[in-house]
Amino acid sequence: LFFYDNQKEYKQIPYNIKYHGNIAAGRYFGKMLGEYLAQCPWIQDVDAVIPVPLHWIRKWKRGYNQAEVIANEVAATLKIPLRTDLLKRIRSTKTQTRLDVRKKSENVKGAFKAARHDSDRFRHIIIVDDIFTTGSTLMACFTALREISPPSVRISVATLGFVSG
C-alpha cells in the first residue's frame, strides 16, 4: 500500500497497529489495501486470504494479531474467505525488529506449518502481513504453504508497507 520510510510520519501506522492496539487503524488501512487490490487484474482469481499467524503465546499477550486484523478487511473487501486454519506458527520466534537479514531468515525458518485441509482446491491464495522488510517471514510462510500446495496454486503476498532500501 505504501513504501515505508523511517523518516516519514506514516511510519507510525504499522507501529500503532502492532504495538499500541490501534485496531481501528488496522481495519481502515486493511480496507484500503483491499480496495487497492480489487483494482489489480492479477488478483481477481484469489480464493483465500491468509494472515501471517502469530504464535499463540504472542497473540495471547498482545490480544490480537495485527496481520489478521488487516487480512480480515482485505478478505471482506474482496469478498473472499479469510482462512486462519491453513497456516500456523508452530514455533515462537524472537521479534525481527533488531535482527539483520541473515538472522531474520534463521529466526523464522521452520516456524510455520501449513495444514492440508482443502488447500488443494485453491487456484490462488494471498498471504497478508503488516510490513515487508526483508521478506523472511513471508518467505517462511510461502515455503510452508508450497509444501502442501500443488505447483498450479499461485501464492501472492500483500502488506501495508514495503521497506525499500
PDB file of N, CA and C in Angstrom, residues 53-114:
ATOM      1  N   PRO A  53       0.423 -15.822  10.672  1.00  0.00           N
ATOM      2  CA  PRO A  53      -0.010 -16.115  12.044  1.00  0.00           C
ATOM      3  C   PRO A  53       1.025 -15.717  13.097  1.00  0.00           C
ATOM      4  N   LEU A  54       0.519 -15.370  14.268  1.00  0.00           N
ATOM      5  CA  LEU A  54       1.364 -15.186  15.442  1.00  0.00           C
ATOM      6  C   LEU A  54       1.388 -16.500  16.216  1.00  0.00           C
ATOM      7  N   HIS A  55       2.443 -16.723  16.951  1.00  0.00           N
ATOM      8  CA  HIS A  55       2.448 -17.855  17.870  1.00  0.00           C
ATOM      9  C   HIS A  55       1.374 -17.579  18.918  1.00  0.00           C
ATOM     10  N   TRP A  56       0.735 -18.630  19.409  1.00  0.00           N
ATOM     11  CA  TRP A  56      -0.402 -18.439  20.319  1.00  0.00           C
ATOM     12  C   TRP A  56      -0.017 -17.664  21.569  1.00  0.00           C
ATOM     13  N   ILE A  57       1.207 -17.803  22.045  1.00  0.00           N
ATOM     14  CA  ILE A  57       1.623 -17.069  23.248  1.00  0.00           C
ATOM     15  C   ILE A  57       1.679 -15.576  22.967  1.00  0.00           C
ATOM     16  N   ARG A  58       2.268 -15.197  21.822  1.00  0.00           N
ATOM     17  CA  ARG A  58       2.351 -13.771  21.476  1.00  0.00           C
ATOM     18  C   ARG A  58       0.963 -13.197  21.225  1.00  0.00           C
ATOM     19  N   LYS A  59       0.113 -13.966  20.567  1.00  0.00           N
ATOM     20  CA  LYS A  59      -1.255 -13.488  20.321  1.00  0.00           C
ATOM     21  C   LYS A  59      -1.998 -13.311  21.642  1.00  0.00           C
ATOM     22  N   TRP A  60      -1.796 -14.222  22.558  1.00  0.00           N
ATOM     23  CA  TRP A  60      -2.443 -14.134  23.862  1.00  0.00           C
ATOM     24  C   TRP A  60      -1.954 -12.897  24.615  1.00  0.00           C
ATOM     25  N   LYS A  61      -0.635 -12.636  24.601  1.00  0.00           N
ATOM     26  CA  LYS A  61      -0.076 -11.469  25.287  1.00  0.00           C
ATOM     27  C   LYS A  61      -0.543 -10.159  24.656  1.00  0.00           C
ATOM     28  N   ARG A  62      -0.534 -10.112  23.306  1.00  0.00           N
ATOM     29  CA  ARG A  62      -0.919  -8.892  22.600  1.00  0.00           C
ATOM     30  C   ARG A  62      -2.430  -8.715  22.576  1.00  0.00           C
ATOM     31  N   GLY A  63      -3.140  -9.822  22.517  1.00  0.00           N
ATOM     32  CA  GLY A  63      -4.597  -9.770  22.487  1.00  0.00           C
ATOM     33  C   GLY A  63      -5.186  -9.828  21.089  1.00  0.00           C
ATOM     34  N   TYR A  64      -4.356  -9.787  20.080  1.00  0.00           N
ATOM     35  CA  TYR A  64      -4.809  -9.821  18.699  1.00  0.00           C
ATOM     36  C   TYR A  64      -3.595 -10.047  17.803  1.00  0.00           C
ATOM     37  N   ASN A  65      -3.877 -10.350  16.543  1.00  0.00           N
ATOM     38  CA  ASN A  65      -2.835 -10.490  15.522  1.00  0.00           C
ATOM     39  C   ASN A  65      -3.058  -9.369  14.518  1.00  0.00           C
ATOM     40  N   GLN A  66      -2.142  -8.439  14.420  1.00  0.00           N
ATOM     41  CA  GLN A  66      -2.305  -7.291  13.525  1.00  0.00           C
ATOM     42  C   GLN A  66      -2.457  -7.724  12.069  1.00  0.00           C
ATOM     43  N   ALA A  67      -1.762  -8.772  11.661  1.00  0.00           N
ATOM     44  CA  ALA A  67      -1.888  -9.256  10.279  1.00  0.00           C
ATOM     45  C   ALA A  67      -3.300  -9.798  10.031  1.00  0.00           C
ATOM     46  N   GLU A  68      -3.875 -10.423  11.041  1.00  0.00           N
ATOM     47  CA  GLU A  68      -5.236 -10.949  10.905  1.00  0.00           C
ATOM     48  C   GLU A  68      -6.265  -9.824  10.825  1.00  0.00           C
ATOM     49  N   VAL A  69      -6.051  -8.754  11.585  1.00  0.00           N
ATOM     50  CA  VAL A  69      -6.943  -7.590  11.518  1.00  0.00           C
ATOM     51  C   VAL A  69      -6.934  -7.023  10.099  1.00  0.00           C
ATOM     52  N   ILE A  70      -5.749  -6.843   9.543  1.00  0.00           N
ATOM     53  CA  ILE A  70      -5.595  -6.301   8.191  1.00  0.00           C
ATOM     54  C   ILE A  70      -6.179  -7.268   7.166  1.00  0.00           C
ATOM     55  N   ALA A  71      -5.823  -8.555   7.286  1.00  0.00           N
ATOM     56  CA  ALA A  71      -6.289  -9.572   6.333  1.00  0.00           C
ATOM     57  C   ALA A  71      -7.807  -9.724   6.355  1.00  0.00           C
ATOM     58  N   ASN A  72      -8.412  -9.589   7.521  1.00  0.00           N
ATOM     59  CA  ASN A  72      -9.864  -9.691   7.623  1.00  0.00           C
ATOM     60  C   ASN A  72     -10.547  -8.625   6.770  1.00  0.00           C
ATOM     61  N   GLU A  73     -10.013  -7.420   6.794  1.00  0.00           N
ATOM     62  CA  GLU A  73     -10.590  -6.340   5.981  1.00  0.00           C
ATOM     63  C   GLU A  73     -10.315  -6.551   4.493  1.00  0.00           C
ATOM     64  N   VAL A  74      -9.124  -7.046   4.171  1.00  0.00           N
ATOM     65  CA  VAL A  74      -8.809  -7.368   2.775  1.00  0.00           C
ATOM     66  C   VAL A  74      -9.796  -8.406   2.261  1.00  0.00           C
ATOM     67  N   ALA A  75      -9.989  -9.468   3.028  1.00  0.00           N
ATOM     68  CA  ALA A  75     -10.898 -10.549   2.628  1.00  0.00           C
ATOM     69  C   ALA A  75     -12.329 -10.038   2.474  1.00  0.00           C
ATOM     70  N   ALA A  76     -12.784  -9.229   3.426  1.00  0.00           N
ATOM     71  CA  ALA A  76     -14.151  -8.698   3.366  1.00  0.00           C
ATOM     72  C   ALA A  76     -14.337  -7.796   2.154  1.00  0.00           C
ATOM     73  N   THR A  77     -13.354  -6.968   1.878  1.00  0.00           N
ATOM     74  CA  THR A  77     -13.440  -6.051   0.735  1.00  0.00           C
ATOM     75  C   THR A  77     -13.443  -6.813  -0.579  1.00  0.00           C
ATOM     76  N   LEU A  78     -12.618  -7.859  -0.671  1.00  0.00           N
ATOM     77  CA  LEU A  78     -12.541  -8.659  -1.897  1.00  0.00           C
ATOM     78  C   LEU A  78     -13.638  -9.724  -1.972  1.00  0.00           C
ATOM     79  N   LYS A  79     -14.385  -9.884  -0.869  1.00  0.00           N
ATOM     80  CA  LYS A  79     -15.441 -10.912  -0.777  1.00  0.00           C
ATOM     81  C   LYS A  79     -14.866 -12.312  -0.999  1.00  0.00           C
ATOM     82  N   ILE A  80     -13.761 -12.556  -0.283  1.00  0.00           N
ATOM     83  CA  ILE A  80     -13.025 -13.821  -0.355  1.00  0.00           C
ATOM     84  C   ILE A  80     -12.870 -14.330   1.076  1.00  0.00           C
ATOM     85  N   PRO A  81     -12.948 -15.633   1.293  1.00  0.00           N
ATOM     86  CA  PRO A  81     -12.818 -16.145   2.656  1.00  0.00           C
ATOM     87  C   PRO A  81     -11.456 -15.862   3.295  1.00  0.00           C
ATOM     88  N   LEU A  82     -11.502 -15.471   4.566  1.00  0.00           N
ATOM     89  CA  LEU A  82     -10.302 -15.367   5.387  1.00  0.00           C
ATOM     90  C   LEU A  82     -10.062 -16.759   5.952  1.00  0.00           C
ATOM     91  N   ARG A  83      -8.858 -17.296   5.768  1.00  0.00           N
ATOM     92  CA  ARG A  83      -8.549 -18.644   6.238  1.00  0.00           C
ATOM     93  C   ARG A  83      -7.422 -18.570   7.270  1.00  0.00           C
ATOM     94  N   THR A  84      -7.789 -18.687   8.528  1.00  0.00           N
ATOM     95  CA  THR A  84      -6.791 -18.709   9.598  1.00  0.00           C
ATOM     96  C   THR A  84      -6.434 -20.139   9.990  1.00  0.00           C
ATOM     97  N   ASP A  85      -7.048 -21.112   9.342  1.00  0.00           N
ATOM     98  CA  ASP A  85      -6.819 -22.518   9.663  1.00  0.00           C
ATOM     99  C   ASP A  85      -5.784 -23.191   8.769  1.00  0.00           C
ATOM    100  N   LEU A  86      -5.300 -22.504   7.765  1.00  0.00           N
ATOM    101  CA  LEU A  86      -4.391 -23.133   6.797  1.00  0.00           C
ATOM    102  C   LEU A  86      -2.915 -22.968   7.119  1.00  0.00           C
ATOM    103  N   LEU A  87      -2.587 -22.017   7.980  1.00  0.00           N
ATOM    104  CA  LEU A  87      -1.189 -21.747   8.289  1.00  0.00           C
ATOM    105  C   LEU A  87      -1.069 -21.467   9.782  1.00  0.00           C
ATOM    106  N   LYS A  88      -0.162 -22.159  10.439  1.00  0.00           N
ATOM    107  CA  LYS A  88       0.054 -21.992  11.884  1.00  0.00           C
ATOM    108  C   LYS A  88       1.526 -21.684  12.141  1.00  0.00           C
ATOM    109  N   ARG A  89       1.750 -20.859  13.159  1.00  0.00           N
ATOM    110  CA  ARG A  89       3.117 -20.638  13.631  1.00  0.00           C
ATOM    111  C   ARG A  89       3.343 -21.667  14.719  1.00  0.00           C
ATOM    112  N   ILE A  90       4.219 -22.624  14.440  1.00  0.00           N
ATOM    113  CA  ILE A  90       4.404 -23.756  15.345  1.00  0.00           C
ATOM    114  C   ILE A  90       5.560 -23.549  16.320  1.00  0.00           C
ATOM    115  N   ARG A  91       6.312 -22.496  16.104  1.00  0.00           N
ATOM    116  CA  ARG A  91       7.446 -22.207  16.974  1.00  0.00           C
ATOM    117  C   ARG A  91       7.468 -20.716  17.265  1.00  0.00           C
ATOM    118  N   SER A  92       7.625 -20.391  18.537  1.00  0.00           N
ATOM    119  CA  SER A  92       7.744 -18.991  18.924  1.00  0.00           C
ATOM    120  C   SER A  92       9.093 -18.466  18.441  1.00  0.00           C
ATOM    121  N   THR A  93       9.102 -17.245  17.956  1.00  0.00           N
ATOM    122  CA  THR A  93      10.332 -16.635  17.446  1.00  0.00           C
ATOM    123  C   THR A  93      10.571 -15.303  18.140  1.00  0.00           C
ATOM    124  N   LYS A  94      11.817 -14.851  18.103  1.00  0.00           N
ATOM    125  CA  LYS A  94      12.134 -13.532  18.642  1.00  0.00           C
ATOM    126  C   LYS A  94      11.572 -12.472  17.704  1.00  0.00           C
ATOM    127  N   THR A  95      11.412 -11.281  18.220  1.00  0.00           N
ATOM    128  CA  THR A  95      10.997 -10.181  17.366  1.00  0.00           C
ATOM    129  C   THR A  95      12.063  -9.961  16.288  1.00  0.00           C
ATOM    130  N   GLN A  96      11.608  -9.608  15.095  1.00  0.00           N
ATOM    131  CA  GLN A  96      12.514  -9.434  13.954  1.00  0.00           C
ATOM    132  C   GLN A  96      13.103  -8.023  13.890  1.00  0.00           C
ATOM    133  N   THR A  97      12.590  -7.099  14.684  1.00  0.00           N
ATOM    134  CA  THR A  97      12.899  -5.677  14.504  1.00  0.00           C
ATOM    135  C   THR A  97      14.373  -5.329  14.575  1.00  0.00           C
ATOM    136  N   ARG A  98      15.152  -6.057  15.364  1.00  0.00           N
ATOM    137  CA  ARG A  98      16.563  -5.687  15.517  1.00  0.00           C
ATOM    138  C   ARG A  98      17.534  -6.709  14.928  1.00  0.00           C
ATOM    139  N   LEU A  99      17.031  -7.611  14.102  1.00  0.00           N
ATOM    140  CA  LEU A  99      17.881  -8.641  13.514  1.00  0.00           C
ATOM    141  C   LEU A  99      18.324  -8.236  12.112  1.00  0.00           C
ATOM    142  N   ASP A 100      19.514  -8.676  11.713  1.00  0.00           N
ATOM    143  CA  ASP A 100      19.954  -8.431  10.342  1.00  0.00           C
ATOM    144  C   ASP A 100      19.273  -9.434   9.410  1.00  0.00           C
ATOM    145  N   VAL A 101      19.487  -9.288   8.122  1.00  0.00           N
ATOM    146  CA  VAL A 101      18.795 -10.094   7.115  1.00  0.00           C
ATOM    147  C   VAL A 101      19.013 -11.588   7.348  1.00  0.00           C
ATOM    148  N   ARG A 102      20.237 -12.001   7.556  1.00  0.00           N
ATOM    149  CA  ARG A 102      20.539 -13.422   7.747  1.00  0.00           C
ATOM    150  C   ARG A 102      19.873 -13.963   9.007  1.00  0.00           C
ATOM    151  N   LYS A 103      19.944 -13.211  10.083  1.00  0.00           N
ATOM    152  CA  LYS A 103      19.355 -13.670  11.349  1.00  0.00           C
ATOM    153  C   LYS A 103      17.830 -13.686  11.290  1.00  0.00           C
ATOM    154  N   LYS A 104      17.237 -12.776  10.527  1.00  0.00           N
ATOM    155  CA  LYS A 104      15.779 -12.797  10.355  1.00  0.00           C
ATOM    156  C   LYS A 104      15.345 -14.085   9.675  1.00  0.00           C
ATOM    157  N   SER A 105      16.072 -14.459   8.646  1.00  0.00           N
ATOM    158  CA  SER A 105      15.757 -15.687   7.915  1.00  0.00           C
ATOM    159  C   SER A 105      15.913 -16.911   8.815  1.00  0.00           C
ATOM    160  N   GLU A 106      16.990 -16.962   9.575  1.00  0.00           N
ATOM    161  CA  GLU A 106      17.225 -18.078  10.500  1.00  0.00           C
ATOM    162  C   GLU A 106      16.148 -18.128  11.583  1.00  0.00           C
ATOM    163  N   ASN A 107      15.737 -16.955  12.042  1.00  0.00           N
ATOM    164  CA  ASN A 107      14.757 -16.844  13.121  1.00  0.00           C
ATOM    165  C   ASN A 107      13.413 -17.476  12.759  1.00  0.00           C
ATOM    166  N   VAL A 108      12.979 -17.307  11.515  1.00  0.00           N
ATOM    167  CA  VAL A 108      11.646 -17.800  11.126  1.00  0.00           C
ATOM    168  C   VAL A 108      11.682 -19.113  10.339  1.00  0.00           C
ATOM    169  N   LYS A 109      12.874 -19.606  10.046  1.00  0.00           N
ATOM    170  CA  LYS A 109      12.968 -20.864   9.297  1.00  0.00           C
ATOM    171  C   LYS A 109      12.293 -21.987  10.084  1.00  0.00           C
ATOM    172  N   GLY A 110      11.341 -22.647   9.444  1.00  0.00           N
ATOM    173  CA  GLY A 110      10.629 -23.745  10.077  1.00  0.00           C
ATOM    174  C   GLY A 110       9.625 -23.334  11.141  1.00  0.00           C
ATOM    175  N   ALA A 111       9.340 -22.053  11.254  1.00  0.00           N
ATOM    176  CA  ALA A 111       8.416 -21.572  12.288  1.00  0.00           C
ATOM    177  C   ALA A 111       6.949 -21.763  11.902  1.00  0.00           C
ATOM    178  N   PHE A 112       6.685 -22.045  10.620  1.00  0.00           N
ATOM    179  CA  PHE A 112       5.306 -22.162  10.143  1.00  0.00           C
ATOM    180  C   PHE A 112       5.036 -23.549   9.584  1.00  0.00           C
ATOM    181  N   LYS A 113       3.797 -23.975   9.725  1.00  0.00           N
ATOM    182  CA  LYS A 113       3.372 -25.248   9.153  1.00  0.00           C
ATOM    183  C   LYS A 113       1.995 -25.041   8.533  1.00  0.00           C
ATOM    184  N   ALA A 114       1.839 -25.556   7.334  1.00  0.00           N
ATOM    185  CA  ALA A 114       0.551 -25.460   6.643  1.00  0.00           C
ATOM    186  C   ALA A 114      -0.268 -26.713   6.918  1.00  0.00           C
TER     187      ALA A 114
END
